[in-house]
Amino acid sequence: MAKNGFTTTILHSDRRASVEHGAIHKPMHPSSQYAFSDARELAAVFQGKPGFTYARQGTPTTTALEAKVTQMEGGVATVSFATGMAALAATFFALLKAGDHLISSQHIFGNTNSLLGTLADLGVAVTVVDATNVDNVVAALRPETRMVFTEALANPGTQVADLVGIGEWCKKKNLVYVVDNTLATPWLCQGISVGASLVVNSLSKHIGGHGNALGGAVTDTGLYDWTDYTNIALSYRNGKPSSWGLTQIKKKGLRDMGGTLAAEAAHRIAAGAETLALRMDRACSNALALAQFLSRHPKVAKIHYPGLTDHPQHERAKQLFGSRFGALMGIELIDEVDLFDFLNRLRVLILATHLGDNRTLVLPMAQTIYYEMGAERRALMGISDNFLRVSIGIEDTQDIIDDFVQALD
Ligand SMILES: *Cc1c(COP(=O)(O)O)cnc(C)c1O
């Protein structure tokens, strides 16, 4: 059968994988345990044969969603988690040990930054660099370096890392390259196309899209050969070496750490995923229109949005993302505008954390997610005191612009 496009593939994924009573959605399986009529089969599944035993290690519902994420990312396999943070934590904790060194982009989500602090407390050395230029990543290399981490499109500053340059260098140095693709989504950029070994997506964001379920995923692109990666336990050095890393992430992250995605959440996210491309197209065009409008507004000091020609990585974003620039922007208002008064005047846009929702969400950054880390680290990440993160939704374009205008005036 000829390969179908992005949306067709997702829409028909369940039906093609295993029809149950002709259902077009994979039925939801909330069962905690899975029974066997043959003891040998039970033992075989415990020993690694694909199948289900206890829902902490996955259900038919999470497996169906994982197949969709794998198809979206063009990878070979995916493991789902309760949240994006659970997916990131499982990746770092399953693959790194005390004494290892991780190079991370300095432009990352605040909670991921905090997680890297925990990793450092446990003895993993972490160096943060400006990953918009691969030279900074290269300069941080140590003999103990194991992994490089970056967001494809950074939350909330919208920096676009030197994704291809880092991918080529990691391949040369045999380093594990982990890309958090949450903001770009596989609709704008597949991790495999920039040489990522593993791709992390928060499914709570654009892929789910409806603000009614949390989830996360790690997708193996199949590009990394784990043979010489000494942190892989002996028990997981079975089968193709390209699959060992994800096996260990699944065993440690789900079985041992227990950050499992619930069946009901998986079911909701899978329904959301069907319209990812449509929603992203609309949200990206809304975001570009808003950014262009506000960049001319006298009460706006600066807009951080890769779709604007003055964004430092505008050309790179155009090349990587096919002239769609994501649905997130940073907005800095002039000092004369009281940030909180402005936010209190909004009527349509919602004052809430979260992003990648169908609704437009606005959040002041320095006073919330980035509060705990202190002013110095915020400065490194480019978060000023009047930095607003705006996640643009799929509302009618003019309603978004009008609400901004009335609240600014
Ligand atoms: C939100 C977010 C996460 C965490 O996802 P949750 O599902 O909320 O845990 C990770 N990375 C990025 C870039 C995010 O925006």
Short mmCIF file of C-alpha atoms in Angstrom, two decimals, residues 8 47 52 79 85 114 164 199 335 344 399 403 405:
data_model
loop_
_atom_site.label_atom_id
_atom_site.label_comp_id
_atom_site.label_asym_id
_atom_site.label_seq_id
_atom_site.Cartn_x
_atom_site.Cartn_y
_atom_site.Cartn_z
CA THR A 8 -4.66 10.09 6.77
CA GLN A 47 10.42 -12.29 29.54
CA PHE A 52 0.22 -7.11 28.33
CA VAL A 79 6.77 4.70 24.92
CA MET A 85 7.88 15.62 32.48
CA SER A 114 14.54 22.22 37.46
CA VAL A 164 20.87 19.87 12.14
CA VAL A 199 12.30 12.58 20.50
CA ASP A 335 7.62 49.54 31.03
CA ASN A 344 -6.77 41.70 34.17
CA ASP A 399 -11.00 38.13 18.13
CA ASP A 403 -8.73 41.48 22.74
CA VAL A 405 -5.89 45.91 21.45
#
